Each structure stands twice: as C-alpha cells, then as structure tokens.
XYZ file of C-alpha atoms in Angstrom:
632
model
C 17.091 61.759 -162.960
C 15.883 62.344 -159.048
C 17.772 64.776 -156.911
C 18.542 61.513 -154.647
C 20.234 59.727 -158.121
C 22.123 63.177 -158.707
C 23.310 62.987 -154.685
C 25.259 59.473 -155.308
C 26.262 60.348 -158.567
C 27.883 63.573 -156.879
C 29.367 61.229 -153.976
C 30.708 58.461 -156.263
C 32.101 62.372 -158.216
C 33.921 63.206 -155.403
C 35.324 60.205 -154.245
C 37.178 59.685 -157.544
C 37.919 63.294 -157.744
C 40.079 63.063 -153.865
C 41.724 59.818 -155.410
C 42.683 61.447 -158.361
C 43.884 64.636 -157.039
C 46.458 62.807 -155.249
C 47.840 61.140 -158.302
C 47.678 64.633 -160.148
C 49.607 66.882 -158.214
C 52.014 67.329 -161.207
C 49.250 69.290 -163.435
C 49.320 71.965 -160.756
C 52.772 71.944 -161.116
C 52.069 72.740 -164.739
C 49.801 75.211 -164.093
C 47.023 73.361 -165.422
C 43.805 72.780 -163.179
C 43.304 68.956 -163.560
C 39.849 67.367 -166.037
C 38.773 65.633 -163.479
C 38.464 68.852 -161.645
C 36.417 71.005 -164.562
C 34.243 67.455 -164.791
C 32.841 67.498 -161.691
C 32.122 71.010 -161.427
C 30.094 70.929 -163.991
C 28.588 67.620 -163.535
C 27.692 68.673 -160.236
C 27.003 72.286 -160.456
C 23.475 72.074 -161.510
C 22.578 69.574 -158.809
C 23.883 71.649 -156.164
C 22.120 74.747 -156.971
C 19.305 73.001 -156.720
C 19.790 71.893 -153.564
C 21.717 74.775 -151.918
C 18.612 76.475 -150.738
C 15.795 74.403 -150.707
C 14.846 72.989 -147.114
C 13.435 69.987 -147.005
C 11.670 71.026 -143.887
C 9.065 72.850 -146.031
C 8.741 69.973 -148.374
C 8.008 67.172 -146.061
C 5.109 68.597 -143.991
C 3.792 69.586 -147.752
C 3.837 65.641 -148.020
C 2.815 64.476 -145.065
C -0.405 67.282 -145.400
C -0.476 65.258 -149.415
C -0.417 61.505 -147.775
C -2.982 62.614 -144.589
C -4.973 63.732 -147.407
C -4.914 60.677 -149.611
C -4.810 58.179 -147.050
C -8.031 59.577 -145.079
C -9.591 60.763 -148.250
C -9.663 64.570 -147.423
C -9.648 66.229 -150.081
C -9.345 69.559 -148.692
C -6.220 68.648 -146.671
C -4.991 67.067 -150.078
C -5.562 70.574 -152.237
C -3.931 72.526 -149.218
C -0.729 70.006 -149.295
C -0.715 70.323 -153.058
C -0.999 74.472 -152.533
C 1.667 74.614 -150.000
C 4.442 72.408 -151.575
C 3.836 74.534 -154.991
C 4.293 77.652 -152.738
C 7.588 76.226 -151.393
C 8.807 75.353 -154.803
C 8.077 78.637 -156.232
C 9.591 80.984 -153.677
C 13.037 78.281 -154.909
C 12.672 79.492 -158.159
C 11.557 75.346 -158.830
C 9.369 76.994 -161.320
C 8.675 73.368 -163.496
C 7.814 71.757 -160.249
C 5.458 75.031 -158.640
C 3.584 74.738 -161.992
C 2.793 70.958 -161.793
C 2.140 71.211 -158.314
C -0.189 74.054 -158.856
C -2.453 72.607 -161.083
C -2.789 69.548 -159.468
C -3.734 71.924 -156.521
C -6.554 73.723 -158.646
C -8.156 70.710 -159.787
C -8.281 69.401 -156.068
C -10.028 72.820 -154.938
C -12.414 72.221 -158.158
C -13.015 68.462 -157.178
C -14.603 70.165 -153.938
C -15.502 73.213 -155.682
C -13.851 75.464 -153.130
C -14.009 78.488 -155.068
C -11.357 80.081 -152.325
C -8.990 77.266 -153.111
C -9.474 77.358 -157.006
C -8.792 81.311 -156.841
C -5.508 81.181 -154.592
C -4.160 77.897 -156.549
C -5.625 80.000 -159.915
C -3.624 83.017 -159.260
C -0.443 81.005 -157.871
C -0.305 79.114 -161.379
C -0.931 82.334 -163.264
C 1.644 83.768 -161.229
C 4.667 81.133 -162.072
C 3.313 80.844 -166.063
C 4.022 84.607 -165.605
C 7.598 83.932 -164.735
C 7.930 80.827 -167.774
C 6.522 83.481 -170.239
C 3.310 81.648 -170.709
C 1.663 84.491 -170.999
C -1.951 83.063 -172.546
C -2.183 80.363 -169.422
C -1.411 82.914 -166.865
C -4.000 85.281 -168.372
C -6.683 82.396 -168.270
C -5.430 81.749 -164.514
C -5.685 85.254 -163.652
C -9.442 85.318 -164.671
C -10.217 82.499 -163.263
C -8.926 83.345 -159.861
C -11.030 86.668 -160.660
C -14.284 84.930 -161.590
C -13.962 82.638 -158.156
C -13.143 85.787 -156.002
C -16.463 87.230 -157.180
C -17.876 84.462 -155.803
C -16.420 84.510 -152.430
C -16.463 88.361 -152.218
C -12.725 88.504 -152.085
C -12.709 92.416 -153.255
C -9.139 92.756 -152.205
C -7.498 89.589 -154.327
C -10.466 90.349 -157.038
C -8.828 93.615 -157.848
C -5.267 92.499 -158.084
C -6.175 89.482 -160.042
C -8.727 92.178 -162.664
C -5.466 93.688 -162.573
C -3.446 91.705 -164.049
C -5.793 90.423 -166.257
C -6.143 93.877 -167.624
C -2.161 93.506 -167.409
C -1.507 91.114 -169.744
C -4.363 91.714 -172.084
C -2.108 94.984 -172.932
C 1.668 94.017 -172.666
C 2.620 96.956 -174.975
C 1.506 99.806 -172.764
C 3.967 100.585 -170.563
C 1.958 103.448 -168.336
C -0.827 101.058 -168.126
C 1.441 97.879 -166.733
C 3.126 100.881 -164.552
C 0.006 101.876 -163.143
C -1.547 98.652 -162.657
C 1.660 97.117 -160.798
C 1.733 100.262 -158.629
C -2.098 99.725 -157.580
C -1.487 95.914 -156.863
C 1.755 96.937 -155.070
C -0.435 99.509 -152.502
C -3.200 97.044 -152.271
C -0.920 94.374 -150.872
C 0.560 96.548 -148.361
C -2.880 97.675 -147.107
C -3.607 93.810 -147.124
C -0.607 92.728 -145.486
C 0.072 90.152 -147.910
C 3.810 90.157 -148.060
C 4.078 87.740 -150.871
C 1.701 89.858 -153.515
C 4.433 93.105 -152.335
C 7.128 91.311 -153.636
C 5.863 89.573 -156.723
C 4.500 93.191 -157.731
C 7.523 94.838 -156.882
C 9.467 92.541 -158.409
C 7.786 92.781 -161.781
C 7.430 96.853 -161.360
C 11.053 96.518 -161.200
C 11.618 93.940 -164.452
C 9.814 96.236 -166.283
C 11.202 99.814 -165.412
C 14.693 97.508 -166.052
C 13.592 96.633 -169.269
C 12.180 99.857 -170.648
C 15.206 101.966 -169.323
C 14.204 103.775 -166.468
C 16.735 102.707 -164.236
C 16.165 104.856 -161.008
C 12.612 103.680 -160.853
C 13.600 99.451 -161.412
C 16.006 100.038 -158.407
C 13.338 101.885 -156.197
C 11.039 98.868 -156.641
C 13.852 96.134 -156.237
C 14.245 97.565 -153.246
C 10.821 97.839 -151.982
C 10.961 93.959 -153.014
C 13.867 93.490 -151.088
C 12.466 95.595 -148.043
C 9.543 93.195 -147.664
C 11.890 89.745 -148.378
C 14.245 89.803 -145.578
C 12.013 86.936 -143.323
C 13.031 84.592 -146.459
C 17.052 84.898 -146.782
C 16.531 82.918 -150.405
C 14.210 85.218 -151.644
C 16.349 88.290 -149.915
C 19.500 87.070 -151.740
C 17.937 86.485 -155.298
C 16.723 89.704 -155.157
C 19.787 91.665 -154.172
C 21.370 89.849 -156.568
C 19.129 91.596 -159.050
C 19.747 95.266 -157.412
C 23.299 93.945 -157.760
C 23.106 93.635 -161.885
C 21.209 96.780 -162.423
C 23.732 98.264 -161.363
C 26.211 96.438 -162.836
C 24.721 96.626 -166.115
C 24.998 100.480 -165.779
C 28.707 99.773 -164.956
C 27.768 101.246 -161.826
C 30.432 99.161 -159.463
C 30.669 101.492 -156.268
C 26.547 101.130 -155.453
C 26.955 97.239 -156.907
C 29.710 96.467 -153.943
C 28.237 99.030 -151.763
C 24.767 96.515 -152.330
C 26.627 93.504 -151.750
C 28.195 95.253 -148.476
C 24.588 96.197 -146.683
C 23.521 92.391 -147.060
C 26.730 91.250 -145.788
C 25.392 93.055 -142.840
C 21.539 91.461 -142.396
C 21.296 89.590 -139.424
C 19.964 86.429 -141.868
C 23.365 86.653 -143.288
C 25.435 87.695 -140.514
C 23.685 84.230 -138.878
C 24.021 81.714 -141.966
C 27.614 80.561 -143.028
C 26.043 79.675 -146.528
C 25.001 82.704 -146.955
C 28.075 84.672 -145.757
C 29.801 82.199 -148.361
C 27.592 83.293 -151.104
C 27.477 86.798 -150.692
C 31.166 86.853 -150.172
C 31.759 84.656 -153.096
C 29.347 87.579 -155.244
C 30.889 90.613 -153.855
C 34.608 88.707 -155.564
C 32.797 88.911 -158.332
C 32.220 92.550 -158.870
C 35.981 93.237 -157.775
C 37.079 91.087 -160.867
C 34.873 92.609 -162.973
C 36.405 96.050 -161.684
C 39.884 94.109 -162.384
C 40.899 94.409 -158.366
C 42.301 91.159 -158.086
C 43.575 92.122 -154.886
C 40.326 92.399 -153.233
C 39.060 89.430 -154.877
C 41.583 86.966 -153.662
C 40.892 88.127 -149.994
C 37.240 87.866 -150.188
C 37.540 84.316 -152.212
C 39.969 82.940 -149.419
C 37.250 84.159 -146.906
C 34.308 82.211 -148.495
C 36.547 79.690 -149.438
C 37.541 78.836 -145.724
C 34.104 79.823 -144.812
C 32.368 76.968 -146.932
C 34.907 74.155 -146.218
C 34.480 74.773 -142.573
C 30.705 74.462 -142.516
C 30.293 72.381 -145.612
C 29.308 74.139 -148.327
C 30.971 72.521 -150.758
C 29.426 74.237 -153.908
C 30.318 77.726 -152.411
C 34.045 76.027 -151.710
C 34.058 75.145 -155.415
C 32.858 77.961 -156.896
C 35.722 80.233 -154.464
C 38.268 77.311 -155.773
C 37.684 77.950 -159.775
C 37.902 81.555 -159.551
C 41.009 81.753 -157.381
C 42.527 79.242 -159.822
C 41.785 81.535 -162.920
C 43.328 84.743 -160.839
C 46.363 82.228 -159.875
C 46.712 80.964 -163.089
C 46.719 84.271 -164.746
C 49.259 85.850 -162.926
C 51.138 82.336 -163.277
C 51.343 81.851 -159.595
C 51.732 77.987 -159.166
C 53.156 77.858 -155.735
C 49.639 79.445 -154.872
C 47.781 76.641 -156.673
C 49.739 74.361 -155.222
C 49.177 75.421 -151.560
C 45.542 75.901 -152.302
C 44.972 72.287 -153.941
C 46.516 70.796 -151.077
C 44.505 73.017 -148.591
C 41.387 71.698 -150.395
C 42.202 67.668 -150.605
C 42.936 67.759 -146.728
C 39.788 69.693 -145.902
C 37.000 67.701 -148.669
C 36.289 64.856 -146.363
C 35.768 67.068 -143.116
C 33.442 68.929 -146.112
C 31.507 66.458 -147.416
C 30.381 65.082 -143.808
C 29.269 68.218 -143.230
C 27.579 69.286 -146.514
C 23.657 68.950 -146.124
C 22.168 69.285 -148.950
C 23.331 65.558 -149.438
C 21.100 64.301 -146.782
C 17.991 67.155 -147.727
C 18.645 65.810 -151.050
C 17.577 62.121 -149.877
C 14.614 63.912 -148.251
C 13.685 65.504 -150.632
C 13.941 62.225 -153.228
C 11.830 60.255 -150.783
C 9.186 62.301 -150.198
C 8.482 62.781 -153.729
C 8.783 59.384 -154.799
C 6.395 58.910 -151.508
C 3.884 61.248 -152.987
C 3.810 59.394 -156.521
C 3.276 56.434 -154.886
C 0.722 57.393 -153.204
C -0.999 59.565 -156.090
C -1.126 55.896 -158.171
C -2.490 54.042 -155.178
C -4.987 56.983 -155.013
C -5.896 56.592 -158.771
C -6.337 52.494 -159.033
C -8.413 53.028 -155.708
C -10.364 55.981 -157.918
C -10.663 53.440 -160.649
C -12.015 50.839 -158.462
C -14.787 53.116 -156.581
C -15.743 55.086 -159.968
C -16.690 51.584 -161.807
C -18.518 49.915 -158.914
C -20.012 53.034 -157.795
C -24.283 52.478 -157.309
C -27.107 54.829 -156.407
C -28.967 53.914 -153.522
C -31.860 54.782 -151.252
C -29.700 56.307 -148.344
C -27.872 58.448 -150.658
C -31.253 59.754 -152.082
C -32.653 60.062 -149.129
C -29.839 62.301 -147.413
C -29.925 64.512 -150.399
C -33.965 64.827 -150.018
C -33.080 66.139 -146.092
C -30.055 68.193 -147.750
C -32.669 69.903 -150.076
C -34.972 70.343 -147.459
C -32.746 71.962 -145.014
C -31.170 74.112 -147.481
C -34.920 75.731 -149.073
C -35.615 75.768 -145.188
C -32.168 77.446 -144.710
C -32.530 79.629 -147.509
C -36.082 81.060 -146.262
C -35.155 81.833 -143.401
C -32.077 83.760 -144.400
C -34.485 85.718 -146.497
C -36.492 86.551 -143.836
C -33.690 87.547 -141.521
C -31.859 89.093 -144.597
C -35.237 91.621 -145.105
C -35.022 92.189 -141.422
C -31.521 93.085 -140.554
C -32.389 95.434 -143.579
C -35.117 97.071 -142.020
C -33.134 97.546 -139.061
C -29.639 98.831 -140.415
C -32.068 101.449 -142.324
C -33.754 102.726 -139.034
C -30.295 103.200 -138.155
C -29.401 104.828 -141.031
C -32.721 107.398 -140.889
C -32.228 107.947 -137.031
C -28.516 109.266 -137.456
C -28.738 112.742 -136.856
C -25.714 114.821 -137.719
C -23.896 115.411 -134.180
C -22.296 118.527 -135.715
C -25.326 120.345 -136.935
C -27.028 119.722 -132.834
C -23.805 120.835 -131.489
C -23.674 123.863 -133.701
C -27.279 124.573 -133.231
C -26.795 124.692 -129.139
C -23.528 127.107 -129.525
C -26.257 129.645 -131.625
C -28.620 129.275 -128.888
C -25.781 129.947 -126.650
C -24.239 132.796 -128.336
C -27.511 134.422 -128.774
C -28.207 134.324 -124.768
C -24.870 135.560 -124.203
C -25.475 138.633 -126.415
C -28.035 138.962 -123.699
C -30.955 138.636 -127.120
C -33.584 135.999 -125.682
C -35.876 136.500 -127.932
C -33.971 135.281 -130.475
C -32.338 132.386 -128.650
C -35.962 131.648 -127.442
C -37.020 131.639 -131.066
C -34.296 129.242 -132.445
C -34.357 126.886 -129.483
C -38.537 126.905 -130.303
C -37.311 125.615 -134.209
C -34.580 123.189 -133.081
C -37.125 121.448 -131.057
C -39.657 121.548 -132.978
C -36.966 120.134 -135.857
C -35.894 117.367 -133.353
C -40.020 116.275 -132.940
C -39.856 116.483 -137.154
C -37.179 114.004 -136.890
C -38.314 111.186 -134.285
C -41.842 111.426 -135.731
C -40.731 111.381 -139.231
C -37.560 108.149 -138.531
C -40.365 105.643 -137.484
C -41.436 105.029 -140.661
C -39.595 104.531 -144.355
C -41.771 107.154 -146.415
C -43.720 109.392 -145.012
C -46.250 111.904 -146.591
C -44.685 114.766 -148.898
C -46.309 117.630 -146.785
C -44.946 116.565 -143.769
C -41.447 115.987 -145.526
C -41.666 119.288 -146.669
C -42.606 120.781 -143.371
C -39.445 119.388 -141.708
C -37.363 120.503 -144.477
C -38.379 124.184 -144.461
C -38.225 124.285 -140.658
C -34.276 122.845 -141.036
C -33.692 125.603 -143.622
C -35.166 128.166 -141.593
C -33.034 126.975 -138.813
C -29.372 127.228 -141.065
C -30.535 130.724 -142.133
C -30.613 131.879 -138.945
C -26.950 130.428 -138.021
C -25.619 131.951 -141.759
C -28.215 135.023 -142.558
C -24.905 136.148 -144.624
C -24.324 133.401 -146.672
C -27.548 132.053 -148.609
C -30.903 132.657 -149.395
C -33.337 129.607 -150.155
C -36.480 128.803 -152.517
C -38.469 125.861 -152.299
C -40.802 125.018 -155.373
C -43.245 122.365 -155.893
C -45.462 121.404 -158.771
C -49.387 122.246 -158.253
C -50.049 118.405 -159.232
C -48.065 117.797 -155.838
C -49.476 120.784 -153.910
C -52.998 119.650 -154.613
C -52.607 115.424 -153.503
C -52.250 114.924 -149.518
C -51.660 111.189 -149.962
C -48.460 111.520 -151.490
C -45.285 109.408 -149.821
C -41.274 110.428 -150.223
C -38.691 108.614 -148.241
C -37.994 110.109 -144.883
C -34.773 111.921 -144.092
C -33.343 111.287 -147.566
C -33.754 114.768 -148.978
C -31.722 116.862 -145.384
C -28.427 115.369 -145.832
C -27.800 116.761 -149.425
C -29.090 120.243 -147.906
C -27.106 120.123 -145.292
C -23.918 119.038 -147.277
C -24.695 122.080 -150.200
C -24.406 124.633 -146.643
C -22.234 123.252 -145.448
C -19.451 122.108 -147.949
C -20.243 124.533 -150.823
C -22.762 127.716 -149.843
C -21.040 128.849 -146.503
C -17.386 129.179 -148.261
C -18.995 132.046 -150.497
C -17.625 135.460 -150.055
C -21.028 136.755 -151.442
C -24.271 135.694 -150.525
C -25.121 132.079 -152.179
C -28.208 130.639 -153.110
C -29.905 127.451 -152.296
C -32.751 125.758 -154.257
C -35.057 122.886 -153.809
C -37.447 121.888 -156.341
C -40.465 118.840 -156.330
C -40.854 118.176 -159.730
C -43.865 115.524 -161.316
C -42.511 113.684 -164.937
C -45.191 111.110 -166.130
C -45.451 108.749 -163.301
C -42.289 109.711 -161.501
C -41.256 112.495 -158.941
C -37.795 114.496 -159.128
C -36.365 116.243 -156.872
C -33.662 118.575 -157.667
C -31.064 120.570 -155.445
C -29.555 122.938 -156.551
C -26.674 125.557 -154.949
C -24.435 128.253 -156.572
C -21.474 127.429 -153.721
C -17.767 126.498 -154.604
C -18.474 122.648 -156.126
C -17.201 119.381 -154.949
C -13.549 120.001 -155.986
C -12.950 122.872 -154.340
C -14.758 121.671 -151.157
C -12.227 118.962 -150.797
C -9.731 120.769 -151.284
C -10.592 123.049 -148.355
C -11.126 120.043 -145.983
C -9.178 118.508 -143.489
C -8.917 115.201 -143.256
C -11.057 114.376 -140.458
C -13.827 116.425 -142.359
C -13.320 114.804 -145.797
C -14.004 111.667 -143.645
C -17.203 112.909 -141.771
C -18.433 114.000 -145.390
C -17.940 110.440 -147.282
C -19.605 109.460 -144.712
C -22.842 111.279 -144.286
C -22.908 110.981 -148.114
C -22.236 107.124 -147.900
C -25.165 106.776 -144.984
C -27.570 108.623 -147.552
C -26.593 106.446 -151.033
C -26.543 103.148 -148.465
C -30.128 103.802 -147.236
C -31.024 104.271 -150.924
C -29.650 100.941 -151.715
C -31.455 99.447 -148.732
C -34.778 101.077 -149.522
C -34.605 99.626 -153.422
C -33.605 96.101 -151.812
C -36.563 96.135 -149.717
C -38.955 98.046 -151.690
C -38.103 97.499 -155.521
C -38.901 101.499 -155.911
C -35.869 101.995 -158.151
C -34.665 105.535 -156.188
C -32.018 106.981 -158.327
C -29.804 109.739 -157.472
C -27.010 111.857 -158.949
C -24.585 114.403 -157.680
C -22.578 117.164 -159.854
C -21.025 119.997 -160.338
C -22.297 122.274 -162.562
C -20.730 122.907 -165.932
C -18.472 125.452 -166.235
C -18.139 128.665 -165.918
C -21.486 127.951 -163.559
C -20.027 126.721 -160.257
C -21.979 124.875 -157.502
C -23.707 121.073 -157.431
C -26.843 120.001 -158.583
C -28.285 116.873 -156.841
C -31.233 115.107 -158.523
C -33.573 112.332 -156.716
C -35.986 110.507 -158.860
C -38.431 107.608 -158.088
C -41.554 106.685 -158.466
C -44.850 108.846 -158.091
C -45.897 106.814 -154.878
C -49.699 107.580 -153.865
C -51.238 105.640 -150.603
C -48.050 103.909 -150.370
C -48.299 101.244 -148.035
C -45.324 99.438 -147.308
C-alpha cells in the first residue's frame, strides 16, 4: 500500500473517529477509552511515523534530477537522482527504500562506468546493508567502493572503505572494530565529510553499547550528535539514543537532563514538531521515574503544542498516555475535559497537519518515477533489438582511437618531462638552515676577531655552494666528484661541531681505481646532514660518523652509518616545526629516488634504521646499480 493510499485511509480514519466520538461520550464516562480510539492509533501510527519527518522537498528534486535524466537520456544526471533520493531516504531511517534506490544508483554509475559514482553509490549501499545486518552484501559493497577508489585515487574514501572491509571481515574483535571506527572517525573530520563522522560515530557508539563500556558509547553518541545538529531528524534520533543509554543504566537524572539540552537547540526551539516530540519523550522518562506529576504537565504542553500546529501524531501519542495516567488514578472528569478538548480542536488539526499533503507528494513522485523507469525500459527494449553497426559509428571510434594513442603519447612525453623538472627541483633545494647556520659561523668567527678562520670556512662554503650548482645540472654525476663535494660538506660541519663527531670515509679500491663511474647527485648529503644533525650533535660525548662506497657483484652500496641517539629519540627531542622540516628533507630525498627509478629504471633502493640494541644510532644503506659511462 502507497503512503498516498495510507493518507485517505487515515482521513476516511478520522472522519469516522470525530463522528463516533460524539456518540461515545458515555465510555469516558466509564472510564473506558473508546475502540474506535485504540483502532486508529494503531492503524495509523505506522503511517505517520513515516511521514512525520520526511520532506518531500528532498524527494521531489531527487525525481525531477530521475525524470531530466530519463527523459533526455543522461545517464549521469539519472545515477546522481538515483544517489541523492537513496541519500534522503537513508538519513529517514527508509532503510528498504535507500537500499533499492542505491543499487539502482550503482548500476547507473556502472552503465557509464563512472568509477566515482560506482564507489560513492558502493559504499552508500554497503553502508545501509550495514544497518539491515546484511553483513556479506555490505562487505562486497565496501570492496567494491575500495577497488573503484583505487582507480580514481580517492586515498581518503579508499582508506575508510579498506577499513571497513577489514571491519567486517573480523566482527569478533572488538579492539580491532574499536580501532578501525576511531581511524575512519579522524579521517572524516580531517575530510570534512560530516556524514562519514556520524555514521562512524554512530557505530563506535553501538558497539561500546553493546560490549559494555558505557562511558565510551556515550562519548561517541555525542560526537555523533555534535556533528548532526544541521539535520534536526538525524539530531533527534540520535539523542534519542544518548537518551536510552542512559536509561538502560537506570540513569534518569543525565536521561532528562539529555532531553532538557535539546529542548534548548535552536532547531528545536524553532520547530513546533519537534518541541512536541521532545516534550512528548522527556514525559516519558518522568513515567518511567513514576513522577506523574511532571508528566501530565509536559504531556498537556505537547499536547496543546501539536493540536495547535497540526501534529496530529504527536497530539495522539500526548492523548494515550495522559489517558493511561487519568485512567489510573481513576480521574474521569479529566478524561472527560480532555476528550472534549480534543474533538473541538481535530478539525482545526487535521487542516493543518502536513504530512497529509507531503504524503500525496511523496505518492506522486514515486509513482512518477515508476512510470517513467517502464517507459525507459520498453524504449530500452525497442533500441537494444533494432540496434545496427554502421560506418559513422566505426568511423568516430577510429578518430576516438586515434586521438586517445595521440593523447596518450603526448602525456608520456609531458609526464617524463614534468619529471625531469620536479627532480631539478628536488636536487637544487639546498637546506636554508644549514646556509644560514654556516653564515652565523662565519660571523661568530669574525666577531671573535679570528679571520683566518672565518676566511677559511667562508673559502669551503663557497667552494661547497660551486659543488652544488655544478653538481644539480645533471642527474648522476661522476663518483669522484660526488665524493669531493661530500668531504668538503663534512669538513665544513666539523668545523661548526669539532666537539661532537669525528668522520671516516671508505671506498673500495675497485671504485678508487675507475674514473668513469656515475652516482646520483645530491642524494647521498641529506642523510649526512640528517645523522648531524638529528642524531650525532645531541651526544654528550664525541659521536662518530661513517660513510662507506661499497662494490657487490654488479651493484654499488653505500652505507651511513652514525653512533648518535636513533630516530626515536630524535623525535622525541623535536619540536614540531622541526619534526616537520625533517619529514620533509627526508620526503624530498625518497621522492627524487622515486623520480629517478621512474625515469631511469635504475632500481635505487634505500633503507633507514636504527641500530639494534644495545648499539644506538641509524644506519642508512643506498644500493643501485654499478653504473659505468652512464649516459642518460
């Protein structure tokens, strides 16, 4: 039955029900709340919790994005309709619906193969199977939004959705779903994505709830809750849930003391239906607590509330439970009054209840949308069996082929040249910290009044800086004169920190005795520089520094090796700002790497350490191939 058949049934309901009320005064008399009256609450209680929330704003321009899309045969704008009206449905709690209208979504975006639109209609569905308990099918959605995210280089979404593929392939471990709902819960706020906070909130909380730690479930309800307040449905639904937590726990003073802060949200404080709902659930925890008292007042409130704005579900709902109270405490002059009070304020009600006329929306547009999906499939039908090959066709996709090898070529060739150039940038970045600190030594030796020695350095720092233009014109250069610039940047820290480290440079004879040997330029400074810097120059004693050229088979290693206070311990004396100018330098050397085996196919490998216990310090090892006459 449509929501539109359920709105005249519920008309037809209460027309009979004000008819009859008249002619059945006497059973409130009696004490006894008329049949008629229990009838069509429950015929019509389903139908209007349906309706008491969903807009049928959001709906229809779902549908007319749905009939644009049939009737001009877009299918993009069809797969977004179908996407949006699922979304709608599913922040309703229309779960059945979200579902149906998510797959018919997914197999739009696949029709186009719109591997963005299969992944955010894959992980919607996966998300509402979730919620049904259809655990396989959301796990096969999940990966599927994963594999499609890959494809787009989605890395945010691609890690939520490995996630909570990871998530359900292990429902029994409770750390792992903890830690895996945290991480999608931080990535979401760093993405903005307010929707993925509260689904992963939501579920954090569900399953603290459900495996007893309490505190936790109500510390992510409300993080949920935090991020819901632009939706007053979603807000409500999950205050509710805050709400029976702690009612569960018999906690009633932070379950009224909930239902008392959203009293105050401006989305409540401006919507009578949602002043009549909350008011209607805060009665509800005083008659649990047995306090009567306070929940007749609050029940007269929403009850007045709802009749005067039309709510007539909220009116009903205030009605049954202040006739149980009444009827309890055998108070029929009370029932009386009230019965009255609600017979001379229905029709004034029902002219202004709503959801009757979103209801009639609502039942159009869908039966609009059928419609149209059946013309769409005859006209399918039609095309499909008197569908022919011909010349233009082939001929277009000969161009298309054409334009896309020619496209492809010349992405290749601007590909390998934007490569060449990021990696001159790369090579060319000299570390502004090490020229600053190498003009305060000059400085501080001239105002020690000891020229010679400021002379001596400034002579090595400019020699150094000639080292480095020369040597950042060209990816590898020969191994002597990589060398050369190496032991002059050495020579240059030693005289800054004479305390703090002595260095030893070793090379095989093999190496020594071939001049035609190439290394990458200014790959091998940076991980010097970082071992003085962030390990060697901490050292109470006198540290050690160690750089080694090494020939195996057909290869070359190169190993660096310091005694100074590791990686951990380097962090952990960093700031901030210098953790961040470390990653870095550090990311700048392992990027060119992966730039130079793009372009070059060399297969440069590197690895950085710390040394085993109870050694301390960080061993860095470069390998690649032996590369004699290199040209590039």
């Amino acid at each position: 039955m449509t929501w539109w058949t359920n709105g005249i049934a519920f008309l037809n309901g209460l027309t009979l029900f004000y008819q009859t009320m008249h002619q059945s005064k006497h059973y409130i008399k009696q004490g006894r709340l008329p049949l008629l009256f229990l009838w069509l609450f429950m015929s019509i209680q389903p139908y209007l919790y349906g309706q008491a929330s969903m807009g049928a704003g959001e709906v229809k321009k779902a549908s007319q994005k749905i009939e644009r899309g049939i009737t001009k045969n877009n299918a993009d704008t069809l797969a977004n309709g179908y996407f949006q009206l699922a979304e709608s449905y599913y922040k309703e709690g229309e779960l059945q619906k979200s579902e149906n209208y998510f797959q018919k979504a997914k197999k739009a975006f696949e029709k186009i193969n719109d591997a963005n639109g299969i992944a955010k209609s894959s992980r919607g569905l996966a998300q509402v199977q979730e919620d049904m308990n259809k655990m396989p099918m959301a796990k096969d959605n999940y990966a599927t939004a994963l594999v499609n995210n890959i494809k787009v280089g989605d890395n945010a979404n691609n890690s939520l959705n490995a996630n909570d593929v990871k998530r359900l392939s292990l429902p029994d471990s409770f750390k792992l779903q903890q830690g895996l709902l945290s991480s999608n819960v931080d990535m979401a706020i760093q993405n903005g994505d307010t929707n993925e906070i509260i689904q992963n909130y939501s579920r954090l909380g569900n399953l603290n709830l459900k495996n007893g730690h309490f505190s936790t479930a109500i510390t992510a309800f409300n993080g949920a809750y935090n991020f819901s307040r632009n939706n007053p449905a979603q807000a409500s639904k999950l205050n509710q849930l805050i709400t029976n937590a702690y009612l569960q726990e018999k906690d009633f003073t932070n379950a009224i003391a909930t239902k008392k802060n959203i009293l105050k949200e401006p989305f409540v404080a401006n919507s009578s239906y949602q002043q009549a709902l909350q008011t209607n659930a805060l009665a509800d925890i005083y008659l649990k607590q047995n306090d009567d008292s306070s929940a007749i007042s609050l029940l007269n409130q929403a009850y007045s509330l709802s009749m005067q704005h039309g709510h007539t579900l909220e009116a009903i709902k205030s009605l049954e439970k202040l006739d149980s109270i009444y009827k309890k405490s055998e108070r029929k002059d009370h029932l009386l009054e009230l019965y009255n009070s609600f017979l001379s304020r229905l029709p004034n009600a029902i002219s202004r209840d709503s959801s009757l006329v979103d209801a009639k929306i609502v039942a159009v547009t869908e039966a609009r949308i059928k419609e149209l999906e059946t013309d769409k499939n005859i006209k399918d039908e039609l095309i499909h069996k008197k569908n022919v090959f011909n010349y233009w066709l082939m001929g277009f996709l000969t161009v298309l082929v054409a334009f896309l090898v020619l496209g492809f070529y010349l992405f290749k060739k601007l590909r390998i040249k934007n490569k060449k150039i990021a990696l001159q940038s790369l090579r060319r970045e000299m570390n502004p910290h090490f020229i600053f600190n190498s003009l305060n030594s000059v400085n501080q030796f001239i105002a020690q009044n000891n020229e010679l020695e400021a002379n001596q350095y400034l002579t090595k720092f400019s020699m150094l800086m000639r080292m480095v233009m020369q040597n950042s014109k060209d990816d590898f250069v020969l191994l002597a004169n990589e060398v050369a610039l190496l032991k002059n940047y050495l020579s240059l820290e030693k005289t800054r920190f004479p305390e703090k480290f002595d260095y030893l440079i070793n090379m095989d004879n093999d190496l020594l005795d071939n001049e035609q040997i190439f290394v990458p330029s200014m790959l091998i400074q940076p991980f010097l520089e970082n071992a003085i810097w962030h390990g060697l120059r901490y050292l109470e004693n006198k540290g050690k520094l160690q750089l080694g050229f090494v020939k195996r088979d057909n290869c070359m290693e190169i190993r660096i090796e310091d005694n100074g206070i590791g990686i951990a311990k380097s962090k952990e004396q960093k700031t901030g700002n210098q953790q961040q100018h470390s990653s870095r330098g550090m990311n700048n050397t392992l990027e060119r790497i992966k730039i130079l085996n793009g372009l070059y196919h060399k297969h440069i490998t590197c690895t950085i350490e710390d040394k085993p216990s109870p050694d301390q310090g960080v061993i860095v090892i470069l390998s690649f191939p032996l590369l004699k006459n290199f040209q590039p």
